[in-house]
PDB file of C-alpha atoms and ligand atoms in Angstrom:
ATOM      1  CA  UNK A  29     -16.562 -99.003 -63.434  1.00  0.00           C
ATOM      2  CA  UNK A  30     -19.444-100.645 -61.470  1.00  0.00           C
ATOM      3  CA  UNK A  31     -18.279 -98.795 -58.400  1.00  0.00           C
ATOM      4  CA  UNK A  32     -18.241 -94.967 -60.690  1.00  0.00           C
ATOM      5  CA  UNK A  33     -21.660 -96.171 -61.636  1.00  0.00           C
ATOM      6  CA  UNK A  34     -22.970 -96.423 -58.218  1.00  0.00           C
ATOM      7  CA  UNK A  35     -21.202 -93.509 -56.714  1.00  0.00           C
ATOM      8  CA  UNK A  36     -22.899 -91.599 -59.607  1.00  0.00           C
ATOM      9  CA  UNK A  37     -26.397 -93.132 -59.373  1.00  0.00           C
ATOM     10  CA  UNK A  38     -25.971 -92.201 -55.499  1.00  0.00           C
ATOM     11  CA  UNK A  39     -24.976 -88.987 -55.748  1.00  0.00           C
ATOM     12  CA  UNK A  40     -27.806 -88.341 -58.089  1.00  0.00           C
ATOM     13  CA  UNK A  41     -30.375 -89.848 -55.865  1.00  0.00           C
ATOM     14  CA  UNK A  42     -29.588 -88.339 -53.008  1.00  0.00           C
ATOM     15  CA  UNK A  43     -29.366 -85.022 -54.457  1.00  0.00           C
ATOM     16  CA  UNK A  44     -32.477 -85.344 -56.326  1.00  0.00           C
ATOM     17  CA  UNK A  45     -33.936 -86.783 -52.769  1.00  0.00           C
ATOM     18  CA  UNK A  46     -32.374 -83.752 -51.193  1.00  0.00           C
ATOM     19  CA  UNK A  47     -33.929 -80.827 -53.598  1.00  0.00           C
ATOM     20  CA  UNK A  48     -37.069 -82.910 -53.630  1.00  0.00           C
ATOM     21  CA  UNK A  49     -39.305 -80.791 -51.164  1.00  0.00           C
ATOM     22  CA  UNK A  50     -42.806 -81.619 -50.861  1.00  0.00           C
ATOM     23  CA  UNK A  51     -45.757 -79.652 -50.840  1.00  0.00           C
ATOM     24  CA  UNK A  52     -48.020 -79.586 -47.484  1.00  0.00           C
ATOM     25  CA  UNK A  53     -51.533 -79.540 -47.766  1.00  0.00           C
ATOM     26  CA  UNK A  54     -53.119 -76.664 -49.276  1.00  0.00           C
ATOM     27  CA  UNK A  55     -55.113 -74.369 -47.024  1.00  0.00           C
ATOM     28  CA  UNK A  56     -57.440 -72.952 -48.898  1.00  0.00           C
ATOM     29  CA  UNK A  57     -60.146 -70.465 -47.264  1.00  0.00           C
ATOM     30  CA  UNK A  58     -63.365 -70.161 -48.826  1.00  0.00           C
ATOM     31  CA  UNK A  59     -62.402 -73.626 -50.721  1.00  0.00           C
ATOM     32  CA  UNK A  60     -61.429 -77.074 -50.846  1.00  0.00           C
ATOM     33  CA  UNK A  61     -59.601 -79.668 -52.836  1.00  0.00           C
ATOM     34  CA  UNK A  62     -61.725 -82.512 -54.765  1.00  0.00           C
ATOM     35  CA  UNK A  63     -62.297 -85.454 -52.188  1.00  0.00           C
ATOM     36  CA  UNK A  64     -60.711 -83.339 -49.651  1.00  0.00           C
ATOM     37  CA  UNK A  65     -61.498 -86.033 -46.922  1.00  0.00           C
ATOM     38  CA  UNK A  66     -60.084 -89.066 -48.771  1.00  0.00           C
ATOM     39  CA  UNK A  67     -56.890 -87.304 -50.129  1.00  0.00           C
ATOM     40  CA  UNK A  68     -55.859 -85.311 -46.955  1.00  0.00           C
ATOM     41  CA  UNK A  69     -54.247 -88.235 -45.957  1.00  0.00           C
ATOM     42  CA  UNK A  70     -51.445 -88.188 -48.768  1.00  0.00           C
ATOM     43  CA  UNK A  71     -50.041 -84.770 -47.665  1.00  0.00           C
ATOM     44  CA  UNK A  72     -47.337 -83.663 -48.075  1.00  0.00           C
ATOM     45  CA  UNK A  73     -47.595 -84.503 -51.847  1.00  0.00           C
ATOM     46  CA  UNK A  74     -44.840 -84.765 -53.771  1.00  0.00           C
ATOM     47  CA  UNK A  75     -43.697 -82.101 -56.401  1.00  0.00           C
ATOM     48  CA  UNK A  76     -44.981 -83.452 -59.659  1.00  0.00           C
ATOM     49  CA  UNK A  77     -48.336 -84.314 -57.964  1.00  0.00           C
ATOM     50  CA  UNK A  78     -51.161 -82.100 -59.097  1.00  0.00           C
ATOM     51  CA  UNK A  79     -54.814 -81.665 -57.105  1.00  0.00           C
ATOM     52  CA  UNK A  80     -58.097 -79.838 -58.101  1.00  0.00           C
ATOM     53  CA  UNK A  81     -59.875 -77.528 -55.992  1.00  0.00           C
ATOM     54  CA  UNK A  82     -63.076 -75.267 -55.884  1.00  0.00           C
ATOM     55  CA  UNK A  83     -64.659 -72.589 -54.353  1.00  0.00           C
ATOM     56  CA  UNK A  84     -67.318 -72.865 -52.048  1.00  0.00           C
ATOM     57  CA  UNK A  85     -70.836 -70.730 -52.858  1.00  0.00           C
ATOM     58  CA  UNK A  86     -70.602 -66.901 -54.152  1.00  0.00           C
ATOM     59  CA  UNK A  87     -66.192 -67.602 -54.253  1.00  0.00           C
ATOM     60  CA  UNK A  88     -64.644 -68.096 -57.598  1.00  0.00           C
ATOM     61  CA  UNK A  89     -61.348 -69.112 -58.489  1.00  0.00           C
ATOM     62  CA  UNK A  90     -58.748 -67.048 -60.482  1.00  0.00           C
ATOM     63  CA  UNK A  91     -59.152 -69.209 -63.743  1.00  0.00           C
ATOM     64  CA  UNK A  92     -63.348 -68.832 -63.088  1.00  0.00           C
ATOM     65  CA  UNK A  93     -63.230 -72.761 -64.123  1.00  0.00           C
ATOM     66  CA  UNK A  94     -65.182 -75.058 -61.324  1.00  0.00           C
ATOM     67  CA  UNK A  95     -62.630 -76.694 -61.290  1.00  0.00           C
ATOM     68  CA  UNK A  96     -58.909 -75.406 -61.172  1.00  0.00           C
ATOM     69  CA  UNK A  97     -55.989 -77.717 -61.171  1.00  0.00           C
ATOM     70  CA  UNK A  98     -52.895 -76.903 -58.857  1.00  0.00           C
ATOM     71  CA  UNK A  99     -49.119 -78.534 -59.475  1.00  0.00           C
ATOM     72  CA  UNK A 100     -46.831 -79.365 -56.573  1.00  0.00           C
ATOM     73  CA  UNK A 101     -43.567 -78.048 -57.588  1.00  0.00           C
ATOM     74  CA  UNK A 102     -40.467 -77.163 -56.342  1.00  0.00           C
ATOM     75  CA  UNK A 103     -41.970 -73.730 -55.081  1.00  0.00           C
ATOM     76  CA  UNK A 104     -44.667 -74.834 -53.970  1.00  0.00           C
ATOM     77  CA  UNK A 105     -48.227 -74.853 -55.175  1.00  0.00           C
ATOM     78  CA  UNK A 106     -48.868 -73.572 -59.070  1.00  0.00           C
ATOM     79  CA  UNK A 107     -50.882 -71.424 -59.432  1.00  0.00           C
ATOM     80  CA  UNK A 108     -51.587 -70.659 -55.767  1.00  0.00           C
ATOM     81  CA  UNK A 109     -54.723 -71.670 -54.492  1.00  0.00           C
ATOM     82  CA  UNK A 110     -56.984 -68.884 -54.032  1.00  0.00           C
ATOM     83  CA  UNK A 111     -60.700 -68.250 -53.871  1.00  0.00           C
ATOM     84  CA  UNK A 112     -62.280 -64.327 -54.882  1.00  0.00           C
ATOM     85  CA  UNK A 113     -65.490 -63.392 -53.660  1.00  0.00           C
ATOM     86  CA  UNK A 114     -68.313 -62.463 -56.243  1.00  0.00           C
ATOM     87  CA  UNK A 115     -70.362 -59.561 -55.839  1.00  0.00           C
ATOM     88  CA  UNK A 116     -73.654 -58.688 -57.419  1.00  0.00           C
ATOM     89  CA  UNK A 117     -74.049 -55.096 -58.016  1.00  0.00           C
ATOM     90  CA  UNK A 118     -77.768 -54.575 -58.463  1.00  0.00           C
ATOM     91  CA  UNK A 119     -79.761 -51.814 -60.303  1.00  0.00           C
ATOM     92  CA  UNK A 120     -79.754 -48.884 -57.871  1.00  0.00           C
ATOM     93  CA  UNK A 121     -83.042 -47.072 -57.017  1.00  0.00           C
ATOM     94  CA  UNK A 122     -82.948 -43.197 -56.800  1.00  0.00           C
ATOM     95  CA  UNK A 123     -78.813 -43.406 -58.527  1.00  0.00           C
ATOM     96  CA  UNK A 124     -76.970 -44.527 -61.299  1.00  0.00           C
ATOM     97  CA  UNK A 125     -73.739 -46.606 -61.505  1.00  0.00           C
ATOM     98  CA  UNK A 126     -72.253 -48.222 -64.710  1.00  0.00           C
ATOM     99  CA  UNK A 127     -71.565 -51.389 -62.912  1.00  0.00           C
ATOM    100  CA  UNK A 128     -75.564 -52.261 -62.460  1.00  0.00           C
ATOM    101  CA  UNK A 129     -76.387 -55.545 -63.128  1.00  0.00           C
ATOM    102  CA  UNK A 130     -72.804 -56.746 -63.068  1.00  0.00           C
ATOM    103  CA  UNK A 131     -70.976 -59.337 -60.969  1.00  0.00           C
ATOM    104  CA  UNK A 132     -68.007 -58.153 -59.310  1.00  0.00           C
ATOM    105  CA  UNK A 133     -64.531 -59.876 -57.812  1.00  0.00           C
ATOM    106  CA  UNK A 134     -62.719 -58.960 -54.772  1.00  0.00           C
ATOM    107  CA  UNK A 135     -60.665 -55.459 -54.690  1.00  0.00           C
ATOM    108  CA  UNK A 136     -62.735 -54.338 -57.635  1.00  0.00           C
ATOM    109  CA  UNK A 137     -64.063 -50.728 -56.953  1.00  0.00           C
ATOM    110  CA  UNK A 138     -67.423 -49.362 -57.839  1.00  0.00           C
ATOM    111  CA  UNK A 139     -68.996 -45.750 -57.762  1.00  0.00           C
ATOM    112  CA  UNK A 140     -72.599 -44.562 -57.296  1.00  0.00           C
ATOM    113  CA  UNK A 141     -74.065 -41.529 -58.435  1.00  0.00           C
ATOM    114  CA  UNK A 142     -77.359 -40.900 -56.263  1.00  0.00           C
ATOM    115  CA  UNK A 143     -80.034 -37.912 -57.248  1.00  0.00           C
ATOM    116  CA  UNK A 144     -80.429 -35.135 -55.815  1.00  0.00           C
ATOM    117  CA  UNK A 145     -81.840 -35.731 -52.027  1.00  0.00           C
ATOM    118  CA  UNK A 146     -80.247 -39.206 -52.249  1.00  0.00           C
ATOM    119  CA  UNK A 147     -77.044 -40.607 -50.556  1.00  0.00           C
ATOM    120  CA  UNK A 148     -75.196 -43.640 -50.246  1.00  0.00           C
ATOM    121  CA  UNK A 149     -74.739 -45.198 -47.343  1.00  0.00           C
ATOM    122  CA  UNK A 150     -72.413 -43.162 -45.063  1.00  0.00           C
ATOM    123  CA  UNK A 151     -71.856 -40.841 -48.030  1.00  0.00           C
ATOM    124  CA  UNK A 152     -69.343 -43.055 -49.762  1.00  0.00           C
ATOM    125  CA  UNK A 153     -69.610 -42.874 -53.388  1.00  0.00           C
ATOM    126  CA  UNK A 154     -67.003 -45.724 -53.923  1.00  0.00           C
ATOM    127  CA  UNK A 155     -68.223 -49.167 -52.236  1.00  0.00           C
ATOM    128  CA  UNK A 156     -65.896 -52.317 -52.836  1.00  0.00           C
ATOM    129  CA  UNK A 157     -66.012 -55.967 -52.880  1.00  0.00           C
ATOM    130  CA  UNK A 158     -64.143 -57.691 -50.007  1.00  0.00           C
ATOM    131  CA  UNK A 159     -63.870 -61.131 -48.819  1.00  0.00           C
ATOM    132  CA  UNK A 160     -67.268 -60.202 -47.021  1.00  0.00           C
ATOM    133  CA  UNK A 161     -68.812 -58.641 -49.896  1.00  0.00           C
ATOM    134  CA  UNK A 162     -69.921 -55.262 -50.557  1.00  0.00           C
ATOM    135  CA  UNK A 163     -68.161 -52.121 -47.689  1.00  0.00           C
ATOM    136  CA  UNK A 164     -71.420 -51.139 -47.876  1.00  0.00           C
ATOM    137  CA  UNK A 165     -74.945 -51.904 -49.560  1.00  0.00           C
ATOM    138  CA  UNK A 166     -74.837 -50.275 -52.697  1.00  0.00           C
ATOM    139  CA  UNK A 167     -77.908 -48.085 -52.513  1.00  0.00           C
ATOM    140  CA  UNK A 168     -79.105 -44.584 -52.272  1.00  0.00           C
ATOM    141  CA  UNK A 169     -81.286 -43.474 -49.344  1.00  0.00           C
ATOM    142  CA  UNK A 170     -83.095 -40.681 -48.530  1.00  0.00           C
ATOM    143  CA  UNK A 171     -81.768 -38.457 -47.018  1.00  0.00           C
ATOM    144  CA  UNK A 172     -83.558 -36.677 -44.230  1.00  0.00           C
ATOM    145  CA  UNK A 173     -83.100 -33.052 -42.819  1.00  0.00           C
ATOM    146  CA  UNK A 174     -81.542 -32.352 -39.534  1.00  0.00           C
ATOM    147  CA  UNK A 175     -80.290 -35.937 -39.071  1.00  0.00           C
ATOM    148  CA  UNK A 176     -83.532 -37.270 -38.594  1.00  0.00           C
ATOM    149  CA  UNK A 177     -84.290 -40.747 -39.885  1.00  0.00           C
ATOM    150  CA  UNK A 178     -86.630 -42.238 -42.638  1.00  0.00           C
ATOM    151  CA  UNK A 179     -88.926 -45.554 -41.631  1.00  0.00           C
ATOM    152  CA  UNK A 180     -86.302 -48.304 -40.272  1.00  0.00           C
ATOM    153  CA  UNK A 181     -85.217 -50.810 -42.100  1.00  0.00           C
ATOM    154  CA  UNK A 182     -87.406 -53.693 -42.613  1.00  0.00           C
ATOM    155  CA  UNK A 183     -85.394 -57.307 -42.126  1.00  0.00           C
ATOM    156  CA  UNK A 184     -86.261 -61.065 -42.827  1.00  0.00           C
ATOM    157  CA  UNK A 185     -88.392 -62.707 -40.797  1.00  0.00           C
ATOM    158  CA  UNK A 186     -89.117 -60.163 -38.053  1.00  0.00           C
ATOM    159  CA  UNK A 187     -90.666 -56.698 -37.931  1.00  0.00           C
ATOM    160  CA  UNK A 188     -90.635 -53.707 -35.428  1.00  0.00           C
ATOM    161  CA  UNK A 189     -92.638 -53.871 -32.614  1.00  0.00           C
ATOM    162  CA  UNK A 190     -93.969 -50.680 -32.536  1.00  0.00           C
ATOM    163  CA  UNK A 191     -95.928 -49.247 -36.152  1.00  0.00           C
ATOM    164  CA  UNK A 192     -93.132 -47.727 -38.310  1.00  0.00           C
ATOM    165  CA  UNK A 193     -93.409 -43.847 -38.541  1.00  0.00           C
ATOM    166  CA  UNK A 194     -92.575 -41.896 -41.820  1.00  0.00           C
ATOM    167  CA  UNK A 195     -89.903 -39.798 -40.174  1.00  0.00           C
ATOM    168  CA  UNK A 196     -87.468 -40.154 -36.731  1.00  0.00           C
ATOM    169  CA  UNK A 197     -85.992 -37.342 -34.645  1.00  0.00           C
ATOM    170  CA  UNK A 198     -81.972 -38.027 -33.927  1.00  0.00           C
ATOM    171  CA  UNK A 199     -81.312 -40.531 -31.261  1.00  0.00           C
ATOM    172  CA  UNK A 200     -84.728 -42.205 -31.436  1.00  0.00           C
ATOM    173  CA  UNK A 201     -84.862 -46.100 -30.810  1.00  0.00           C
ATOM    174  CA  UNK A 202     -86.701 -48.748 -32.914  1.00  0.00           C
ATOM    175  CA  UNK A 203     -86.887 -52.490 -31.445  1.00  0.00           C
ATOM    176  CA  UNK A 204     -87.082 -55.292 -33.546  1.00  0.00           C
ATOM    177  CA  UNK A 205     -88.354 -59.027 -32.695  1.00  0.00           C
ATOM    178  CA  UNK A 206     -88.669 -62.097 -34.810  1.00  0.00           C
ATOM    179  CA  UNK A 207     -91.348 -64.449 -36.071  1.00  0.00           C
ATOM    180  CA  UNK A 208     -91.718 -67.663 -34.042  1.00  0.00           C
ATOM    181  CA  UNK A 209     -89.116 -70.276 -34.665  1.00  0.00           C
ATOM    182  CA  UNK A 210     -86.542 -67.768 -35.615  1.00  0.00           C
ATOM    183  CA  UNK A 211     -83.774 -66.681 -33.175  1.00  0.00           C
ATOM    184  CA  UNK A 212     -82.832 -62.936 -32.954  1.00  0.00           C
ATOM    185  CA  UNK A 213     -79.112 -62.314 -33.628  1.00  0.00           C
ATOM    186  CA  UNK A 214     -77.325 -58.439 -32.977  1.00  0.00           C
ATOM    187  CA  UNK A 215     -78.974 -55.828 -31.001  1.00  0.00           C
ATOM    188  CA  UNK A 216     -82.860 -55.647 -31.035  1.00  0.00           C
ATOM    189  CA  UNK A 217     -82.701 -51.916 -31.000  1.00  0.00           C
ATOM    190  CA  UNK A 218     -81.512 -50.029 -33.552  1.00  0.00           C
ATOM    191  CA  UNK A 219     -80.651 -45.612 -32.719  1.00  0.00           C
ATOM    192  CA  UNK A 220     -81.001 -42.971 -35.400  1.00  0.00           C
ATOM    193  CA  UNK A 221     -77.642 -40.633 -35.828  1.00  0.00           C
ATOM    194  CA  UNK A 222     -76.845 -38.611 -38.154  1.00  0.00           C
ATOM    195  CA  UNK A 223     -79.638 -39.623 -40.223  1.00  0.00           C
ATOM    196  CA  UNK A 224     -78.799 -42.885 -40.317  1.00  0.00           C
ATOM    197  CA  UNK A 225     -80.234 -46.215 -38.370  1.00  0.00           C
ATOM    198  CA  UNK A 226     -77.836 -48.450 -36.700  1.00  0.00           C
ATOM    199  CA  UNK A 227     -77.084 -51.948 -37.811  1.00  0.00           C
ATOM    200  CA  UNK A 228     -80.312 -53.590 -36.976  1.00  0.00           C
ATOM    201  CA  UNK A 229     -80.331 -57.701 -35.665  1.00  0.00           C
ATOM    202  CA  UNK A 230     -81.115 -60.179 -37.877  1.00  0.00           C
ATOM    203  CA  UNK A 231     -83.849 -63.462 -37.385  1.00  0.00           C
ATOM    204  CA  UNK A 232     -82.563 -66.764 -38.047  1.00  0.00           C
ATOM    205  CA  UNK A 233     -84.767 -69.897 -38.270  1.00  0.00           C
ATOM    206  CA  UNK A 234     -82.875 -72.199 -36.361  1.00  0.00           C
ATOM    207  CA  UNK A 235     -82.880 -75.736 -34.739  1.00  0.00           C
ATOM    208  CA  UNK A 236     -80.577 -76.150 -31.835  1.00  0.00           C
ATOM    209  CA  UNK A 237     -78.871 -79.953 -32.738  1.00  0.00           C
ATOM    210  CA  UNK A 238     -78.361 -80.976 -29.000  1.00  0.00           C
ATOM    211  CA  UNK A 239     -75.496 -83.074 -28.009  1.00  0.00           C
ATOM    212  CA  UNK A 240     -77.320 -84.782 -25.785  1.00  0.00           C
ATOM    213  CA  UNK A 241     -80.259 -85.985 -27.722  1.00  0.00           C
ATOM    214  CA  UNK A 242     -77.054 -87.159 -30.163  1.00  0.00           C
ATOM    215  CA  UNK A 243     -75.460 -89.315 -27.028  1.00  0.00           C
ATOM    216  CA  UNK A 244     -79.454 -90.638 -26.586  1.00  0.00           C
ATOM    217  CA  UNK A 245     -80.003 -91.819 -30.470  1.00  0.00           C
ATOM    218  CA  UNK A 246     -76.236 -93.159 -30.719  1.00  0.00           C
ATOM    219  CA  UNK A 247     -75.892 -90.740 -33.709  1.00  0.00           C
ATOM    220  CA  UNK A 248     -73.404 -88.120 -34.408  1.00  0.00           C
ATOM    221  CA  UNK A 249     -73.218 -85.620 -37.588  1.00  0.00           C
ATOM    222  CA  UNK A 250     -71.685 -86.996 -40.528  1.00  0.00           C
ATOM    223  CA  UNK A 251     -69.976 -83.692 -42.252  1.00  0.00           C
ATOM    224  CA  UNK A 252     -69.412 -81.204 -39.638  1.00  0.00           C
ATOM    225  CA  UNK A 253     -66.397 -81.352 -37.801  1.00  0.00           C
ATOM    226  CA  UNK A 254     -67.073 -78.183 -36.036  1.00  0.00           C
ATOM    227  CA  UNK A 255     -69.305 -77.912 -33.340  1.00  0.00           C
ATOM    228  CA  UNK A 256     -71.909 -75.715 -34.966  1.00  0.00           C
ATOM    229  CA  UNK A 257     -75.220 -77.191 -33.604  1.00  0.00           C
ATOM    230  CA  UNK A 258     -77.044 -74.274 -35.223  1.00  0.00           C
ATOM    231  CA  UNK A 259     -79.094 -75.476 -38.274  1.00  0.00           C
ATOM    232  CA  UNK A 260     -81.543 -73.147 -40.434  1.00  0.00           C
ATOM    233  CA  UNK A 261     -84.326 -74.091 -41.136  1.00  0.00           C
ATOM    234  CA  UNK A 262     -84.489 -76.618 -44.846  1.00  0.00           C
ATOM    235  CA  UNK A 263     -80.824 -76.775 -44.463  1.00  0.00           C
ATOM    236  CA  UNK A 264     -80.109 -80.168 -44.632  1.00  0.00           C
ATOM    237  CA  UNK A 265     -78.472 -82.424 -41.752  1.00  0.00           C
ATOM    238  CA  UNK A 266     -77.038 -85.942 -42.105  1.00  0.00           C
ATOM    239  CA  UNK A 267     -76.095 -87.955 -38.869  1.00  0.00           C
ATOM    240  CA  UNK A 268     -74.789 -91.446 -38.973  1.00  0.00           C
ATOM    241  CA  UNK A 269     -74.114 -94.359 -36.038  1.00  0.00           C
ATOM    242  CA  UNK A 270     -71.853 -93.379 -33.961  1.00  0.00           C
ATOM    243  CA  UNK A 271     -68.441 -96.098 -34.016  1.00  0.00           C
ATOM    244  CA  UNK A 272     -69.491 -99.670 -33.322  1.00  0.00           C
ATOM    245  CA  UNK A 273     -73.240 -98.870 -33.697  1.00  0.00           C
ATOM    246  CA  UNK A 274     -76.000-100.026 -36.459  1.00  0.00           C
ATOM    247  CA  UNK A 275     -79.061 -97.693 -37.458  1.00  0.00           C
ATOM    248  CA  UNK A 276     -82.163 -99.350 -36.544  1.00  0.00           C
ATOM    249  CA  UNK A 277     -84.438 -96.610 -38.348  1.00  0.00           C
ATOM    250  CA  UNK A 278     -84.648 -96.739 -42.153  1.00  0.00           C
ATOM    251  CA  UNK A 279     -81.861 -94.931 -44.031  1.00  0.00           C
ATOM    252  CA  UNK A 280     -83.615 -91.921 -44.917  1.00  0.00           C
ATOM    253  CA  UNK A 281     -84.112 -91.071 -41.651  1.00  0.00           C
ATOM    254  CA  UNK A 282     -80.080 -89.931 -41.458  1.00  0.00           C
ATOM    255  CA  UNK A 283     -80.719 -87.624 -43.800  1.00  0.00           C
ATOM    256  CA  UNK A 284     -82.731 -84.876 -42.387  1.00  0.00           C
ATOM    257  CA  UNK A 285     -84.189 -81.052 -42.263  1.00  0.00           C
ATOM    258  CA  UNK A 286     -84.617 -78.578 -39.428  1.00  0.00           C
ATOM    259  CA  UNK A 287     -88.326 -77.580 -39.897  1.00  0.00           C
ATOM    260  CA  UNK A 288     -89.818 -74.994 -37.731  1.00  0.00           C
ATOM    261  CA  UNK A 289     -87.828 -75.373 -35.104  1.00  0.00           C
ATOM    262  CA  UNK A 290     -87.570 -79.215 -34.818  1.00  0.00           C
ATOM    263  CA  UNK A 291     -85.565 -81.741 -36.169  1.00  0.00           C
ATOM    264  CA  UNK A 292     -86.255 -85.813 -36.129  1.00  0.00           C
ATOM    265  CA  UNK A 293     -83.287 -87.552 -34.954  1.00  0.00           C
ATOM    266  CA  UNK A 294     -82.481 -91.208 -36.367  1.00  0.00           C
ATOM    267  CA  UNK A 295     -81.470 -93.985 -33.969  1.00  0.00           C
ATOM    268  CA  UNK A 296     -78.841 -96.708 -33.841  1.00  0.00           C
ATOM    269  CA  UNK A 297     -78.177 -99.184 -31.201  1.00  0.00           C
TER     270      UNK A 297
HETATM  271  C1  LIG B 324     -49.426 -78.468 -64.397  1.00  0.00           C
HETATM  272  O1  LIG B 324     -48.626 -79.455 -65.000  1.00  0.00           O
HETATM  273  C2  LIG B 324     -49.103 -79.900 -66.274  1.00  0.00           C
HETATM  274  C3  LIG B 324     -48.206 -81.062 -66.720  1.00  0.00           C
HETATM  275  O2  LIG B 324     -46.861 -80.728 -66.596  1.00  0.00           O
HETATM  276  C4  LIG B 324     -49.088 -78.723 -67.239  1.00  0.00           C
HETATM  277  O3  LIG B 324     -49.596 -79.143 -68.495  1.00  0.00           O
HETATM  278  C5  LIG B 324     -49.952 -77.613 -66.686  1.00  0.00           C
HETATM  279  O4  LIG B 324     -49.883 -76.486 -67.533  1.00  0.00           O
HETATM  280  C6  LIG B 324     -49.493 -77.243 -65.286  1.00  0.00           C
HETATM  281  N1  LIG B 324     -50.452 -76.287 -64.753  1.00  0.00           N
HETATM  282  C7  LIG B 324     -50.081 -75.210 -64.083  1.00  0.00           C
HETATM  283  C8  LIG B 324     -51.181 -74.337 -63.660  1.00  0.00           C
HETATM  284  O5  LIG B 324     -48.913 -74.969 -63.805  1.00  0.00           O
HETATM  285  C1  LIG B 325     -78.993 -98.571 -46.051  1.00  0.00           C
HETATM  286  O1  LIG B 325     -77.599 -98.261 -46.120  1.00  0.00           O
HETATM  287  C2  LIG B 325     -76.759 -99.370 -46.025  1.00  0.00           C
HETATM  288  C3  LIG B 325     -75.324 -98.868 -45.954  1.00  0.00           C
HETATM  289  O2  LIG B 325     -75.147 -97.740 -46.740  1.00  0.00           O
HETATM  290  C4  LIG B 325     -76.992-100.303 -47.221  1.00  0.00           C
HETATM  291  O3  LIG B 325     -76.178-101.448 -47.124  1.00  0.00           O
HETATM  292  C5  LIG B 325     -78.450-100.704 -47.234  1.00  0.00           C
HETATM  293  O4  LIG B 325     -78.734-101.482 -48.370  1.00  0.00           O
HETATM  294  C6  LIG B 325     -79.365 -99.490 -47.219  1.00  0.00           C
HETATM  295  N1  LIG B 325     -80.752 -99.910 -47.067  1.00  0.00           N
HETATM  296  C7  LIG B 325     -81.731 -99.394 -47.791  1.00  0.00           C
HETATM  297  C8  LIG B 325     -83.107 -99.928 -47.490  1.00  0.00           C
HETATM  298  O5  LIG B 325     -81.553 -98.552 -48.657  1.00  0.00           O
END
């Protein structure tokens, strides 16, 4: 009888340890699990362990809830992890569109009605929300005859070097350069074709975190596993000791900004 018993309980755990698949952990792009850095450890989690996650800024999950709980189970992750993007659809000058003023998910389609001597971008009259949000900016532009080009477009932190004319002849080139402190990013010229400018670059304020002035103070950054040194300006930065070191400047000093073009490193010894 004892023997049956055993045989039985046996059987039954070893098919139960059998079935019993695990679930890895969950990759989730634009997203994380709560305490990501103290849980990763416990993967793979057992089915019939259950995790929360969220969505980084302008992502939302399915549910729209901050946060979204997910069940290991014997498929695998329930519901499956996933984070939409979000995008605003403004009031459009010179058009019409019924989605103004809304908030948009990924794959959701949207059309734009310009008036008359108006066009969207390209000519598309359906724009849609991607991972990387809008196709294309969802405006209406003036359109100019024979191709030519209207003023180009003004950007952030950086202006054309040359005074901005009312109207361009096809293949004319604009250059762009930034404020100080700011770092240009694309091409500084932008070409009018078709009646339309090219992409034109973009100025970021940036501090350059350098390695080496990270091996001088001891320190090393305290989130960023990448090797992004790139900071923006007010973004904030935390360093801490690196192993086997102790700060010797006062705590706040770890915690940081990049201000025009500088940041103030902390030291440990
Ligand atoms: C997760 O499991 C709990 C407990 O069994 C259940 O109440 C909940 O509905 C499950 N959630 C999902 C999304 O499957
Ligand atoms: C600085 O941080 C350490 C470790 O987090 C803590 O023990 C200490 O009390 C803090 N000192 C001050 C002045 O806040």
């Amino acid at each position: 009888m004892f023997l049956l018993i055993s045989v039985v309980l046996t059987l039954w755990l070893s098919c139960a340890h059998g079935q019993g698949r695990t679930c890895d952990f969950p990759e989730i792009k634009h997203g994380s699990i709560y305490n990501e850095n103290r849980y990763k450890k416990s993967f793979p989690a057992d089915v019939g362990k259950y995790f929360y996650y969220t969505c980084e800024h302008s992502f939302v999950t399915p549910s729209q809830s901050l946060w979204t709980r997910i069940n290991c189970t014997e498929e695998g992750w329930s519901p499956t992890p996933k984070c939409l993007r979000q995008c605003f659809f403004p009031w459009v000058e010179n058009g019409q569109s019924t989605s103004s003023g809304q908030t948009h998910r990924e794959g959701d389609v949207v059309h734009i009605v310009c008036n008359a001597g108006y066009s969207p971008p390209n000519g598309q009259s359906s724009i849609a929300c991607g991972e990387s949000g809008w196709s294309s900016p969802p405006e209406c532009r003036r359109v100019y005859p024979q191709g030519r080009c209207g003023p180009p477009p003004p950007i952030d932190n950086g202006d054309t070097v040359s005074l901005p004319l009312p109207q361009y002849p096809p293949e004319s080139a604009v250059e762009y350069k930034c404020q100080a402190y700011y770092v240009l990013q694309g091409d500084k010229h932008i070409v009018c074709r078709n009646g339309e400018w090219s992409e034109p670059p973009k100025c970021l304020g940036a501090c350059v975190i350098s390695e080496e002035m990270m091996q001088q103070h001891n320190i090393q950054l305290k989130w960023r596993q990448d090797r992004k040194l790139y900071t923006r300006t007010d973004d904030n930065i935390e360093f801490t000791c690196k192993y086997g070191y102790r700060p010797t400047t006062p705590n706040h000093t770890f915690r940081t900004t990049c201000h025009e073009g500088k940041v103030v490193y902390p030291h440990c010894e």
